[in-house]
Structures are given as structure tokens and as C-alpha cells.
Amino acid sequence: MSKKQKKPVKPKARLPKGLRDVYGAEVRAMQAMVEKVRRVYELYGFEPLITPALEYTDALGKFLPDVDRPNAGVFSLQDEDGQWMSLRYDLTAPLARYVAQNFDALPKPFRRYQSGQVWRNEKPGPGRYRQFEQFDADTVGAPPGAADAEMCMMMADCMEALGIARGDYLIRINNRKLLDAVLEKIGVDAAPDNPQRLIVLRAMDKLDRLGPDAVRALLGKGRKDESGDYTKGAELEAQAIETAMAFVSAGAASHDETLTRLQELVSGSPVGEAGIAELRRMSALFEAANYGSDRVVFDPSIVRGLDYYTGPVFEAELTFEARNEDGEITRFGSVGGGGRYDGLVARFKGQPVPATGISLGLSRLYAALLALGKLESASLAAPVIVLVMDKDEMAGYQAMAHELRAAGIRAEVYMGGSGMRAQMKYADRRGAPAVVIEGGDEREKGEVTIKDLVLGAQKSKEITDNEEWRSGQAAQVSVARKDLVAQIRKILEQNR
RNA sequence: GCCGCUGUAGCUCAGCUGGUUAGAGCGCCUGAUUGUGGAUCAGGAGGUCCCUGGUUCGACUCCAGGCAGUGGUACCA
């Protein structure tokens, strides 16, 4: 045995990290969720749009200006002509591209919905993947107010359409303009790339997760977490910290009360006043439509992504707790969000195009619904398996399967090459409710034997005697060949 | 990215202060049952002990570096 000896190079069957396969019941459950959300979006009048997974990187706005390369957070590749393309990282950037490209042909406001996979080249974590599915709805060409309120109410409707009870979710709303006003008050330059601004906003966003003391630390000197890692603070003065803290903790029981408190905090700031006015308009619409604070609340600690939001921002949060497979209590947190982005289309057009939209994270919603036990409607009965006792009689077995299908019953003929024992095992693994057996004995008498696998499994628990196992005749009946469908129906009925 | 923890069979893990052929449970396959899944019994397959180097007569075990995974944190359009 020399080291030089070449082994045949077999590829290892594996998936890149942060990616996963989805199979069977989970696929059905996802499709059912998409369908429920789709119905809500359709009811609100939105039209479907499909765009490709790949876009030119500059159209997504992810080209690094100084280097001749795309942002590392997106998956990118070069076209034949050297142009960079990237996999979309959300559905909003492609929408902006689509609207700009077809601007003159589209009705304004333009209302579209879109579901699809998106990709982010980031460190994966538990429940966080590098590919995941989102379901968006956006209105392009509508000024602040009604369009934003509609998004929030529609997001609430989606939650309930998915079977999440009122009280188990909450739509939280804030306004970027208020955050800008607070930054102004505490003397932080509101330029988008000002690092201090970013630190302040991120700190405020962490209120519900880390608590007020940690936020205070992050606004000031900085904070050391339990792993020993140190996070740099914003180095604000004590006075400024208190102003910021007063702002993020201004949430109150009623919409009016919260807005009144916030108004006091930003009074004198034109941008702040504008922000309050937008939220007041939304609040009036919520009230008129009966969306109370059990569904939508104003929460000044909501920040959302830092890049492109310009007005109201919203987040759908699941408020119930569930136990994971290790028995630990987990909170699902945010399952969707959105907001107003008045500058996105303007990147292409020059002229400002106001827009607002939401995005639901379907994978996280799936995990949540699983924990809530709201997915059984998606399950589908496994097929009846017709055993192949005699390969020469294949046509006859196919005919049985056809009859069952014609009656609306999932059925398949065993397509493998193994014997009866393996076929029974196969039927068991598939979760088949019943098996159809036609061997020589049955054929002679013009009968088929039908075994009820569910009943059989039940009986097996009661049987201790080895003889009985060997007979294997429990839970099966022979009926006339013509009664096949009726007998299967009867069994399916009993096992429902 | 930073800090910590962990890498032994498909999965969950055991393996004494360094000592011969590295184990268990579950799962998988085969048989008891050539026409019967799920119980039981018997048998079987399956391992570069993460990788590389070092210490040693001898390393799964100790040391160093790397890689991978995981938890926290940071980032997340």
C-alpha cells in the first residue's frame, strides 16, 4: 500500500453551511402558509410579481464604491462581460429596480406582492440561514399615512390568517423621523454614515433584549457582555443619555398617551413634529378600523435596518413563549417588519418616489406555528400502497391504483424490486394507512386482501405472543375485488 | 470579527494517571417468518478516534498550531 495509490475521488454528499433541504410535510406547511398570506395580500388589492434571483450588483446598491467589488454580505459572481451580479438579499431592492425600469407603464400607486428566496452571506446561527424565504407587499407612490397604516393592519391580518391568536402577536410602530429628532436633541450628527449615530440607534434597538441598564451603558462608555467581549459605547453625556432613555421608554398603554409623551420629547424639532403628525394620522386610522393596542402599538425603541427607511417603521413580533426541543423557553421575536423608504426608487429615477412595504419571514413563522401546533391542516394522508405480489400482474395492480385515484384517494403501486416483507416495511415507513394485497390465493377467488396498518399498529401493542406475530393476519380483511375502493374508503374513514 | 466550550460509528455518548484487537444504546441490514410493517430473539455491516506537527518505547488520551461545530456577543440592507 503506497501513499501514492490513488483512491477514486468521491464527492462528499453535503450542503454548504447555513443552507438546508426542506422535505415532505414541511414543504406542504410552507406552501399552505404562503397561500394564506397570499389570500390576505390579494384581498387588499395587491398584484403578484416574480423577479429573478440574480440582479446586477449596482442595481441592488451593494457595490462597494472604493473597491471594485461587491459587498461581502451578498453572494456575487461575474457575468461573461465582467459585470458583477448578486443573489438578491431581499425583495425590496429588486422591486425598486422593477418600478424604476417600468415606471411609465405602471399604475401609480403601484401595489405588488412577492414571495421568494433571498440570500445573505452571513454567519449562520440557530434558526438563521443563508437562504430563507420572505413574503413582501409594497405600495410605491403613496405619501406617508394611510399606506403605512394599511401595511400595519394587513400585517396583523396575516398573523391571524396564519392562526396566530390576537394577543400572541403585536405590531410595533415607530418613525425614523422621531429618531432623527432625538439625535438632533442630543447633538448627534444625523448624517447616515456617522458612526456615533449608528451606535446610538443600535443601542436603542436593544432595549427589549438587554434592558435599560445595558442600553445606558451602550449610549455612554460601552458595555462588557457575559462572554467578556466589549462593545464600544456612543460616549454621550449623561444628560443626552437620559434624553435618549426617556425617548425609548416613552411607550404607554394607549396610542394617544404614547404620542403625547413623544410629542413633548421632540417638540421644537420640525422633523420630529412631522414624524408625530404621520403617526397621529396612522393612529386615527387604526382607531377608525378598530385596530386597538392589543394589535398595534407605538414603540419608540423600534429601529429596524439602518440603511434606507425614512419614515414610519414597523415590526411584527410574536409575544408568546414556547419550549424548544431541549425544553428551554424560547421567544420567537420578530417575524416580519417593514417601513417607509422614500429614497429607494429615487436612486434610479432622480425624482423622489415615496414607498412603503412589509416583509414576512416565512421560515421563522414556520418555526413559530410548529411550536403553536397550528400546522396540522397542512398534513396530507400518506398514500395507500398496492403491493406487487406477482410481477406479471403489474397491469392489474396499476388498475387498482387508478381506481383509488379516480376516487380521490392517494395510491401508489410499489415500484421497488424487493419482496413482500420489504414492501410492508416500505408502506410502514411511508406512513401508509393501508396496503392492498393480491397474490395468487386472492386472484383465484376474485378477492383482494386489505390490511389496515393503523389498526395493525394498535393491535401490535396488545400482542405479546410470538405465534400471533408470526401469523401476521391481524387487522386485515379480504373483500371482493370490485369492493376495493369501498373497503379502503371505510378504513380511511375509521382512521380519520 | 471577538470571547468561551466541544470534536470518538448514521445519531446520542462512554473510553481510568498515556499501554495490545476502541465500546454501549438507538438506528440500519440479514435471518427466525421462501405471503405480512410495528413486539421479541439471533447475527451482521459501519470508525483516517477532526487535521498537521511535537513529546514519548508507546498518543483516542498530553502539548502546539490549524480546521470544523456550538454558545454568547458584534454585524444583519
Coordinates of C-alpha atoms (C1' of nucleotides) in Angstrom, one line a residue:
Chain A
M1 CA 0.0 0.0 0.0
S2 CA 1.8 3.1 -1.1
K3 CA 0.6 6.6 -0.3
K4 CA 0.8 7.4 -4.0
Q5 CA -2.0 4.9 -4.7
K6 CA -4.9 7.0 -5.9
K7 CA -8.3 6.5 -4.3
P8 CA -11.2 7.3 -6.6
V9 CA -12.2 10.8 -5.6
K10 CA -15.8 10.6 -4.4
P11 CA -17.5 13.9 -3.6
K12 CA -18.8 14.1 -0.1
A13 CA -22.6 14.5 -0.1
R14 CA -23.0 17.6 1.9
L15 CA -24.6 21.1 1.9
P16 CA -22.8 24.4 2.3
K17 CA -23.2 25.7 5.9
G18 CA -26.3 27.8 6.6
L19 CA -28.3 26.1 3.8
R20 CA -30.8 23.3 4.3
D21 CA -33.2 21.0 2.5
V22 CA -36.9 21.0 3.1
Y23 CA -38.9 17.9 2.6
G24 CA -42.4 16.5 2.7
A25 CA -44.7 17.8 5.4
E26 CA -42.6 21.0 5.9
V27 CA -42.8 21.8 2.2
R28 CA -46.6 21.4 2.4
A29 CA -46.8 23.5 5.5
M30 CA -44.8 26.3 3.9
Q31 CA -46.9 26.2 0.8
A32 CA -50.0 26.4 3.0
M33 CA -48.6 29.4 4.8
V34 CA -47.8 31.2 1.6
E35 CA -51.3 30.5 0.4
K36 CA -52.9 32.1 3.5
V37 CA -50.7 35.2 3.3
R38 CA -51.3 35.4 -0.4
R39 CA -55.0 35.5 0.1
V40 CA -54.7 38.4 2.5
Y41 CA -52.5 40.4 0.1
E42 CA -54.8 39.6 -2.7
L43 CA -57.8 40.8 -0.7
Y44 CA -56.1 44.1 -0.1
G45 CA -55.7 44.5 -3.9
F46 CA -52.0 43.7 -4.4
E47 CA -50.8 42.1 -7.7
P48 CA -48.2 39.4 -7.9
L49 CA -44.7 39.9 -9.2
I50 CA -41.9 37.5 -9.8
T51 CA -38.4 38.8 -10.4
P52 CA -35.2 36.7 -10.9
A53 CA -32.9 35.7 -8.1
L54 CA -30.0 37.4 -9.7
E55 CA -29.6 41.2 -10.2
Y56 CA -26.7 43.4 -11.3
T57 CA -24.9 44.3 -8.1
D58 CA -25.1 48.0 -8.7
A59 CA -28.9 47.8 -9.1
L60 CA -29.1 46.2 -5.7
G61 CA -27.0 49.0 -4.3
K62 CA -24.3 46.7 -2.9
F63 CA -21.3 47.7 -5.0
L64 CA -18.5 49.0 -2.8
P65 CA -17.6 52.4 -4.1
D66 CA -13.8 52.4 -3.4
V67 CA -13.0 48.8 -4.2
D68 CA -14.1 47.2 -7.5
R69 CA -16.0 44.5 -5.7
P70 CA -19.5 43.8 -4.3
N71 CA -20.2 44.0 -0.6
A72 CA -19.1 40.8 1.2
G73 CA -22.6 40.2 2.6
V74 CA -24.1 39.3 -0.7
F75 CA -23.3 36.3 -2.8
S76 CA -21.8 37.6 -6.1
L77 CA -20.4 36.3 -9.4
Q78 CA -19.2 37.9 -12.5
D79 CA -21.0 37.7 -15.8
E80 CA -19.1 36.9 -19.1
D81 CA -18.6 40.5 -19.7
G82 CA -17.2 41.1 -16.3
Q83 CA -20.2 42.8 -14.8
W84 CA -21.0 41.8 -11.2
M85 CA -24.2 40.1 -10.4
S86 CA -25.5 39.2 -6.9
L87 CA -28.2 37.0 -5.5
R88 CA -30.9 39.2 -4.1
Y89 CA -30.7 39.8 -0.3
D90 CA -34.3 41.0 0.0
L91 CA -37.3 41.6 -2.3
T92 CA -37.4 45.4 -1.9
A93 CA -34.3 46.3 -3.9
P94 CA -35.5 44.3 -6.9
L95 CA -38.9 46.0 -6.6
A96 CA -37.2 49.4 -6.7
R97 CA -35.4 48.3 -9.8
Y98 CA -38.6 47.0 -11.4
V99 CA -40.5 50.1 -10.7
A100 CA -37.8 52.4 -12.0
Q101 CA -37.4 50.3 -15.1
N102 CA -41.1 50.2 -15.9
F103 CA -42.1 53.4 -14.3
D104 CA -44.2 54.9 -17.2
A105 CA -46.2 51.7 -17.8
L106 CA -47.2 51.1 -14.2
P107 CA -50.3 52.4 -12.4
K108 CA -49.4 54.6 -9.5
P109 CA -49.6 53.8 -6.7
F110 CA -48.1 50.5 -7.7
R111 CA -49.1 47.7 -5.4
R112 CA -47.4 44.3 -5.7
Y113 CA -46.8 41.3 -3.6
Q114 CA -44.0 38.8 -4.0
S115 CA -42.7 35.7 -2.2
G116 CA -39.3 34.2 -2.8
Q117 CA -36.0 33.0 -1.6
V118 CA -33.4 35.6 -0.6
W119 CA -29.7 35.0 0.3
R120 CA -27.3 36.6 2.8
N121 CA -23.7 35.7 3.1
E122 CA -23.5 36.0 6.9
K123 CA -22.6 33.8 9.8
P124 CA -25.5 31.3 10.2
G125 CA -26.9 30.6 13.7
P126 CA -29.7 28.6 15.2
G127 CA -32.8 29.4 13.1
R128 CA -30.7 31.7 10.9
Y129 CA -29.8 30.5 7.5
R130 CA -28.0 32.0 4.5
Q131 CA -31.1 31.3 2.3
F132 CA -34.6 31.9 3.5
E133 CA -38.0 32.8 2.2
Q134 CA -39.7 36.2 2.5
F135 CA -43.2 37.3 1.6
D136 CA -43.5 41.0 0.8
A137 CA -46.1 43.5 -0.1
D138 CA -45.4 47.1 -1.0
T139 CA -47.1 50.3 -2.2
V140 CA -45.0 52.5 -4.3
G141 CA -46.1 56.1 -5.0
A142 CA -48.1 56.8 -1.8
P143 CA -47.4 59.5 0.6
P144 CA -47.0 58.8 4.4
G145 CA -50.1 58.0 6.4
A146 CA -52.8 55.8 5.0
A147 CA -50.5 53.5 3.1
D148 CA -48.3 52.9 6.2
A149 CA -51.3 52.3 8.4
E150 CA -52.7 49.8 5.8
M151 CA -49.4 47.9 5.9
C152 CA -49.6 47.5 9.7
M153 CA -53.2 46.4 9.7
M154 CA -52.5 44.0 6.8
M155 CA -49.6 42.5 8.8
A156 CA -52.0 42.0 11.7
D157 CA -54.5 40.3 9.4
C158 CA -51.7 38.0 8.1
M159 CA -50.9 36.9 11.6
E160 CA -54.4 36.0 12.3
A161 CA -54.9 34.3 8.9
L162 CA -52.0 32.1 9.9
G163 CA -53.7 31.1 13.0
I164 CA -51.8 33.3 15.5
A165 CA -54.3 34.5 18.0
R166 CA -54.8 38.1 18.9
G167 CA -52.6 38.7 21.9
D168 CA -49.9 36.3 20.7
Y169 CA -48.6 38.9 18.3
L170 CA -48.1 42.6 18.3
I171 CA -47.3 45.1 15.5
R172 CA -44.9 47.7 16.9
I173 CA -44.5 51.0 15.1
N174 CA -42.0 53.9 15.3
N175 CA -41.0 56.6 13.0
R176 CA -37.5 57.3 11.7
K177 CA -38.2 61.0 11.8
L178 CA -38.6 60.8 15.6
L179 CA -35.3 59.1 15.9
D180 CA -33.7 61.8 13.8
A181 CA -35.3 64.4 16.1
V182 CA -33.9 62.8 19.2
L183 CA -30.4 62.6 17.6
E184 CA -30.7 66.3 16.9
K185 CA -31.7 66.9 20.5
I186 CA -28.7 65.1 21.9
G187 CA -26.3 66.7 19.5
V188 CA -25.5 63.7 17.3
D189 CA -25.0 64.4 13.6
A190 CA -27.8 62.7 11.6
A191 CA -25.6 62.1 8.6
P192 CA -26.4 58.5 7.6
D193 CA -22.8 57.3 7.8
N194 CA -21.9 59.0 11.1
P195 CA -20.6 56.1 13.3
Q196 CA -21.9 57.7 16.5
R197 CA -25.4 57.8 15.1
L198 CA -25.2 54.1 14.2
I199 CA -24.1 53.2 17.7
V200 CA -26.9 55.3 19.3
L201 CA -29.6 53.7 17.1
R202 CA -28.3 50.2 17.6
A203 CA -28.2 50.8 21.4
M204 CA -31.8 52.0 21.4
D205 CA -32.9 49.0 19.4
K206 CA -31.6 46.7 22.1
L207 CA -33.9 47.9 24.9
D208 CA -36.2 44.9 24.9
R209 CA -33.5 42.4 24.7
L210 CA -30.8 43.7 27.0
G211 CA -32.8 46.1 29.2
P212 CA -32.3 49.8 30.2
D213 CA -29.1 49.4 32.1
A214 CA -27.3 47.9 29.1
V215 CA -28.7 50.5 26.8
R216 CA -27.5 53.2 29.1
A217 CA -24.0 51.7 29.1
L218 CA -24.0 51.4 25.3
L219 CA -25.0 55.1 25.0
G220 CA -22.2 56.0 27.3
K221 CA -18.9 54.4 27.9
G222 CA -19.7 51.0 26.4
R223 CA -20.6 47.5 27.8
K224 CA -18.9 44.3 28.5
D225 CA -21.1 41.2 28.0
E226 CA -21.0 37.9 29.9
S227 CA -18.7 36.4 27.3
G228 CA -16.1 39.1 28.2
D229 CA -16.4 40.8 24.9
Y230 CA -16.5 44.6 25.0
T231 CA -18.8 46.7 22.9
K232 CA -17.8 50.3 22.4
G233 CA -20.3 52.9 23.5
A234 CA -21.5 56.1 21.9
E235 CA -19.8 58.3 24.6
L236 CA -22.8 60.5 25.1
E237 CA -23.0 63.0 28.0
A238 CA -25.2 62.0 31.0
Q239 CA -27.8 64.5 30.0
A240 CA -28.0 63.2 26.4
I241 CA -28.3 59.6 27.7
E242 CA -31.2 60.5 29.8
T243 CA -32.9 62.2 26.9
A244 CA -32.4 59.2 24.8
M245 CA -33.6 56.9 27.5
A246 CA -36.7 59.0 28.1
F247 CA -37.5 58.6 24.5
V248 CA -37.1 54.9 24.1
S249 CA -39.1 54.2 27.2
A250 CA -42.0 56.6 26.3
G251 CA -44.3 53.7 25.4
A252 CA -47.6 53.9 27.2
A253 CA -50.8 52.0 27.5
S254 CA -52.7 53.9 24.8
H255 CA -51.8 55.3 21.4
D256 CA -52.7 58.8 22.4
E257 CA -50.7 58.8 25.6
T258 CA -47.6 57.5 23.9
L259 CA -47.9 60.0 21.1
T260 CA -48.4 62.9 23.6
R261 CA -45.3 61.9 25.5
L262 CA -43.3 61.6 22.3
Q263 CA -44.5 64.9 21.1
E264 CA -43.2 66.6 24.2
L265 CA -39.9 65.0 23.8
V266 CA -39.4 66.1 20.2
S267 CA -41.2 69.5 20.4
G268 CA -39.4 72.3 18.6
S269 CA -37.9 69.9 16.1
P270 CA -39.5 70.3 12.6
V271 CA -38.6 66.7 11.6
G272 CA -39.9 65.4 14.9
E273 CA -43.2 67.3 14.6
A274 CA -43.6 65.8 11.1
G275 CA -43.0 62.4 12.4
I276 CA -45.6 62.8 15.1
A277 CA -48.1 64.1 12.6
E278 CA -47.6 60.9 10.5
L279 CA -48.1 58.6 13.5
R280 CA -51.2 60.6 14.5
R281 CA -52.7 60.1 11.1
M282 CA -52.0 56.3 11.4
S283 CA -53.4 56.2 14.9
A284 CA -56.7 57.8 13.7
L285 CA -57.0 55.2 11.0
F286 CA -56.3 52.3 13.5
E287 CA -58.9 53.6 15.7
A288 CA -61.5 54.0 13.0
A289 CA -60.8 50.4 11.8
N290 CA -60.8 49.1 15.4
Y291 CA -57.2 48.0 15.5
G292 CA -56.6 48.7 19.2
S293 CA -53.4 48.4 21.2
D294 CA -54.0 44.7 21.5
R295 CA -52.8 44.5 17.9
V296 CA -50.8 47.6 17.0
V297 CA -48.7 49.8 19.4
F298 CA -46.3 52.7 19.1
D299 CA -42.9 51.7 20.4
P300 CA -40.1 54.2 20.2
S301 CA -37.4 51.6 20.6
I302 CA -38.1 50.0 17.3
V303 CA -35.3 51.0 14.9
R304 CA -35.1 48.4 12.0
G305 CA -32.3 48.4 9.4
L306 CA -30.2 51.4 9.3
D307 CA -29.9 51.9 5.5
Y308 CA -33.0 53.1 3.8
Y309 CA -36.0 53.7 6.0
T310 CA -37.2 57.3 6.0
G311 CA -40.5 57.4 7.9
P312 CA -42.8 55.0 9.8
V313 CA -41.2 51.6 10.5
F314 CA -43.0 48.5 11.8
E315 CA -42.2 45.2 13.2
A316 CA -44.4 42.1 13.8
E317 CA -43.5 40.4 17.0
L318 CA -44.7 37.1 18.5
T319 CA -45.2 37.6 22.2
F320 CA -45.9 34.1 23.4
E321 CA -43.2 31.8 24.7
A322 CA -42.6 28.2 23.7
R323 CA -40.3 25.4 24.6
N324 CA -37.8 24.2 22.1
E325 CA -36.7 20.5 21.7
D326 CA -34.3 20.8 24.6
G327 CA -37.2 22.1 26.8
E328 CA -35.8 25.6 27.1
I329 CA -38.1 28.5 26.8
T330 CA -37.6 30.5 23.6
R331 CA -39.2 33.6 22.3
F332 CA -39.6 34.0 18.6
G333 CA -39.4 37.7 18.5
S334 CA -39.7 39.5 15.2
V335 CA -41.3 37.5 12.3
G336 CA -41.6 40.4 9.9
G337 CA -41.3 44.1 9.5
G338 CA -41.1 47.0 7.1
G339 CA -41.4 50.7 6.8
R340 CA -41.3 53.7 4.5
Y341 CA -38.4 54.1 2.1
D342 CA -38.9 57.3 0.1
G343 CA -35.4 57.2 -1.4
L344 CA -35.0 53.8 -2.9
V345 CA -36.6 54.3 -6.3
A346 CA -35.0 57.8 -6.4
R347 CA -31.6 56.1 -6.7
F348 CA -32.7 55.2 -10.3
K349 CA -35.1 58.0 -11.2
G350 CA -33.7 61.1 -9.7
Q351 CA -37.1 62.2 -8.6
P352 CA -38.3 61.0 -5.2
V353 CA -40.8 58.2 -5.2
P354 CA -42.5 57.6 -1.8
A355 CA -43.0 53.9 -0.9
T356 CA -43.8 51.7 2.0
G357 CA -44.0 48.0 2.5
I358 CA -43.7 44.9 4.7
S359 CA -41.8 41.7 4.7
L360 CA -42.8 38.5 6.5
G361 CA -40.1 35.9 7.4
L362 CA -41.7 32.7 6.4
S363 CA -39.1 30.4 8.0
R364 CA -39.4 31.9 11.4
L365 CA -43.2 31.9 11.1
Y366 CA -43.0 28.2 10.3
A367 CA -41.0 27.5 13.4
A368 CA -43.5 29.6 15.4
L369 CA -46.5 27.8 14.0
L370 CA -44.9 24.5 14.6
A371 CA -44.5 25.4 18.3
L372 CA -48.1 26.6 18.4
G373 CA -49.3 23.3 16.9
K374 CA -51.0 25.2 14.1
L375 CA -49.7 23.1 11.2
E376 CA -51.9 20.0 11.2
S377 CA -54.1 21.4 8.5
A378 CA -51.1 21.1 6.2
S379 CA -50.6 17.4 6.7
L380 CA -51.8 15.1 3.9
A381 CA -52.7 11.5 4.3
A382 CA -50.0 9.2 3.0
P383 CA -50.8 7.0 0.0
V384 CA -52.3 3.6 0.1
I385 CA -49.7 1.1 -1.2
V386 CA -50.6 -1.6 -3.6
L387 CA -48.2 -4.5 -3.1
V388 CA -46.6 -6.3 -6.0
M389 CA -47.0 -9.9 -5.1
D390 CA -46.5 -11.2 -8.7
K391 CA -44.5 -9.1 -11.2
D392 CA -46.5 -10.5 -14.1
E393 CA -49.7 -9.0 -12.7
M394 CA -48.4 -5.4 -12.7
A395 CA -51.1 -4.2 -15.0
G396 CA -53.7 -5.4 -12.6
Y397 CA -52.0 -3.6 -9.7
Q398 CA -51.9 -0.4 -11.7
A399 CA -55.6 -0.7 -12.4
M400 CA -56.3 -0.9 -8.6
A401 CA -54.2 2.2 -8.1
H402 CA -56.0 4.0 -10.9
E403 CA -59.4 3.1 -9.3
L404 CA -58.3 4.5 -6.0
R405 CA -57.0 7.7 -7.6
A406 CA -60.2 8.1 -9.5
A407 CA -62.0 8.1 -6.2
G408 CA -59.7 10.8 -4.9
I409 CA -57.5 8.5 -2.8
R410 CA -53.7 8.8 -2.9
A411 CA -52.4 5.5 -4.0
E412 CA -49.3 4.0 -5.5
V413 CA -48.1 0.7 -6.7
Y414 CA -44.8 -0.4 -5.1
M415 CA -42.1 0.5 -7.6
G416 CA -39.2 -1.3 -6.0
G417 CA -37.8 -4.7 -6.7
S418 CA -37.9 -6.3 -3.3
G419 CA -40.1 -9.0 -1.7
M420 CA -43.3 -8.6 0.3
R421 CA -41.5 -8.1 3.6
A422 CA -39.6 -5.2 2.3
Q423 CA -42.8 -3.8 0.7
M424 CA -44.6 -3.9 4.1
K425 CA -41.6 -2.1 5.6
Y426 CA -41.8 0.5 2.9
A427 CA -45.5 1.0 3.5
D428 CA -44.9 1.4 7.2
R429 CA -42.1 4.0 6.6
R430 CA -44.3 6.0 4.3
G431 CA -47.0 6.1 6.9
A432 CA -49.4 4.4 4.6
P433 CA -52.9 4.0 6.1
A434 CA -53.5 0.7 4.3
V435 CA -51.9 -1.8 2.0
V436 CA -53.6 -3.8 -0.8
I437 CA -52.5 -7.4 -1.3
E438 CA -53.4 -9.5 -4.2
G439 CA -51.5 -12.7 -4.5
G440 CA -52.4 -16.0 -6.2
D441 CA -54.8 -17.0 -3.5
E442 CA -56.8 -13.8 -3.7
R443 CA -56.8 -13.8 -7.5
E444 CA -58.2 -17.2 -7.7
K445 CA -61.2 -16.2 -5.6
G446 CA -61.6 -12.8 -7.2
E447 CA -60.7 -11.0 -4.0
V448 CA -58.1 -8.6 -2.6
T449 CA -56.8 -8.5 0.9
I450 CA -56.6 -5.1 2.6
K451 CA -54.5 -4.6 5.7
D452 CA -55.2 -1.6 7.9
L453 CA -51.8 -0.5 9.0
V454 CA -53.0 1.9 11.6
L455 CA -55.2 -0.7 13.3
G456 CA -52.4 -3.2 12.9
A457 CA -50.0 -0.9 14.8
Q458 CA -52.6 -0.5 17.6
K459 CA -53.1 -4.2 17.9
S460 CA -49.4 -4.9 18.0
K461 CA -49.2 -3.1 21.3
E462 CA -51.5 -5.7 22.8
I463 CA -49.9 -8.8 21.4
T464 CA -47.1 -10.4 23.4
D465 CA -47.3 -13.9 22.0
N466 CA -44.8 -14.7 19.2
E467 CA -47.2 -17.0 17.4
E468 CA -49.6 -14.2 16.8
W469 CA -46.9 -12.1 15.3
R470 CA -45.9 -14.8 13.0
S471 CA -49.5 -15.2 11.8
G472 CA -49.5 -11.6 10.9
Q473 CA -53.1 -11.7 10.0
A474 CA -54.3 -9.1 12.4
A475 CA -56.2 -6.1 11.1
Q476 CA -56.7 -7.4 7.6
V477 CA -59.8 -8.4 5.6
S478 CA -60.4 -10.0 2.2
V479 CA -63.2 -8.5 0.1
A480 CA -64.4 -9.0 -3.5
R481 CA -62.1 -7.3 -6.0
K482 CA -64.9 -4.9 -7.0
D483 CA -65.3 -3.7 -3.4
L484 CA -61.7 -2.5 -3.3
V485 CA -62.4 1.2 -3.3
A486 CA -65.4 0.9 -0.9
Q487 CA -63.3 -1.1 1.6
I488 CA -60.3 1.4 1.5
R489 CA -62.8 4.2 2.0
K490 CA -64.2 2.5 5.0
I491 CA -60.7 2.2 6.6
L492 CA -59.7 5.7 5.8
E493 CA -63.0 6.8 7.4
Q494 CA -62.3 4.8 10.6
N495 CA -58.8 6.2 10.9
R496 CA -59.7 9.8 10.4
Chain B
rG1 C1' -15.0 39.7 13.7
rC2 C1' -14.3 38.9 19.2
rC3 C1' -14.7 35.6 23.8
rG4 C1' -15.7 30.7 25.7
rC5 C1' -16.8 25.4 25.1
rU6 C1' -16.6 20.9 22.1
rG7 C1' -14.7 17.5 18.1
rU8 C1' -14.7 9.1 19.1
rA9 C1' -19.9 4.6 14.4
rG10 C1' -25.7 7.4 10.8
rC11 C1' -27.4 9.6 15.9
rU12 C1' -26.5 10.2 21.5
rC13 C1' -22.4 9.3 24.1
rA14 C1' -18.6 6.0 27.3
rG15 C1' -13.3 5.2 27.0
rC16 C1' -9.2 5.2 34.3
rU17 C1' -2.7 8.8 35.8
rG18 C1' -0.6 7.7 28.3
rG19 C1' -0.4 0.7 27.5
rU20 C1' -2.2 -4.7 23.0
rU21 C1' -7.8 -6.3 18.8
rA22 C1' -11.6 1.4 20.5
rG23 C1' -17.1 0.2 23.2
rA24 C1' -22.6 0.9 24.5
rG25 C1' -27.6 2.4 23.4
rC26 C1' -30.6 3.8 19.4
rG27 C1' -30.8 3.4 14.1
rC28 C1' -29.6 0.5 9.7
rC29 C1' -29.1 -4.5 7.2
rU30 C1' -30.0 -10.0 7.4
rG31 C1' -32.4 -14.3 9.5
rA32 C1' -36.1 -16.8 12.8
rU33 C1' -41.3 -15.7 9.3
rU34 C1' -39.5 -18.5 0.7
rG35 C1' -47.3 -14.1 1.7
rU36 C1' -47.0 -9.6 6.1
rG37 C1' -44.6 -3.4 8.7
rG38 C1' -44.8 -2.2 14.1
rA39 C1' -43.1 -6.6 19.6
rU40 C1' -39.2 -10.3 20.7
rC41 C1' -34.7 -13.2 19.7
rA42 C1' -30.1 -14.2 17.0
rG43 C1' -26.5 -12.4 13.7
rG44 C1' -24.1 -8.5 10.6
rA45 C1' -22.3 -4.1 8.4
rG46 C1' -20.5 0.5 9.8
rG47 C1' -14.6 4.2 12.7
rU48 C1' -8.4 8.4 8.7
rC49 C1' -10.8 8.4 17.5
rC50 C1' -11.3 16.3 13.1
rC51 C1' -6.3 17.5 10.6
rU52 C1' -1.0 18.5 10.9
rG53 C1' 3.2 18.6 13.7
rG54 C1' 5.6 17.7 18.6
rU55 C1' 6.7 14.9 23.4
rU56 C1' 7.2 9.5 24.4
rC57 C1' 9.4 2.8 23.9
rG58 C1' 4.2 3.7 23.0
rA59 C1' -0.9 9.0 21.9
rC60 C1' -8.1 8.5 21.1
rU61 C1' -5.7 10.2 25.8
rC62 C1' -0.5 15.1 26.9
rC63 C1' 1.4 19.8 24.2
rA64 C1' 1.2 23.5 19.9
rG65 C1' -1.0 25.2 15.6
rG66 C1' -4.9 24.7 12.1
rC67 C1' -9.9 23.3 10.7
rA68 C1' -14.9 22.4 11.9
rG69 C1' -19.1 22.7 15.1
rU70 C1' -21.5 25.1 19.0
rG71 C1' -23.0 29.1 22.8
rG72 C1' -22.6 34.3 23.8
rU73 C1' -21.5 39.0 21.6
rA74 C1' -21.0 42.2 17.3
rC75 C1' -22.9 42.9 12.3
rC76 C1' -27.7 42.0 9.7
rA77 C1' -29.8 46.1 3.9

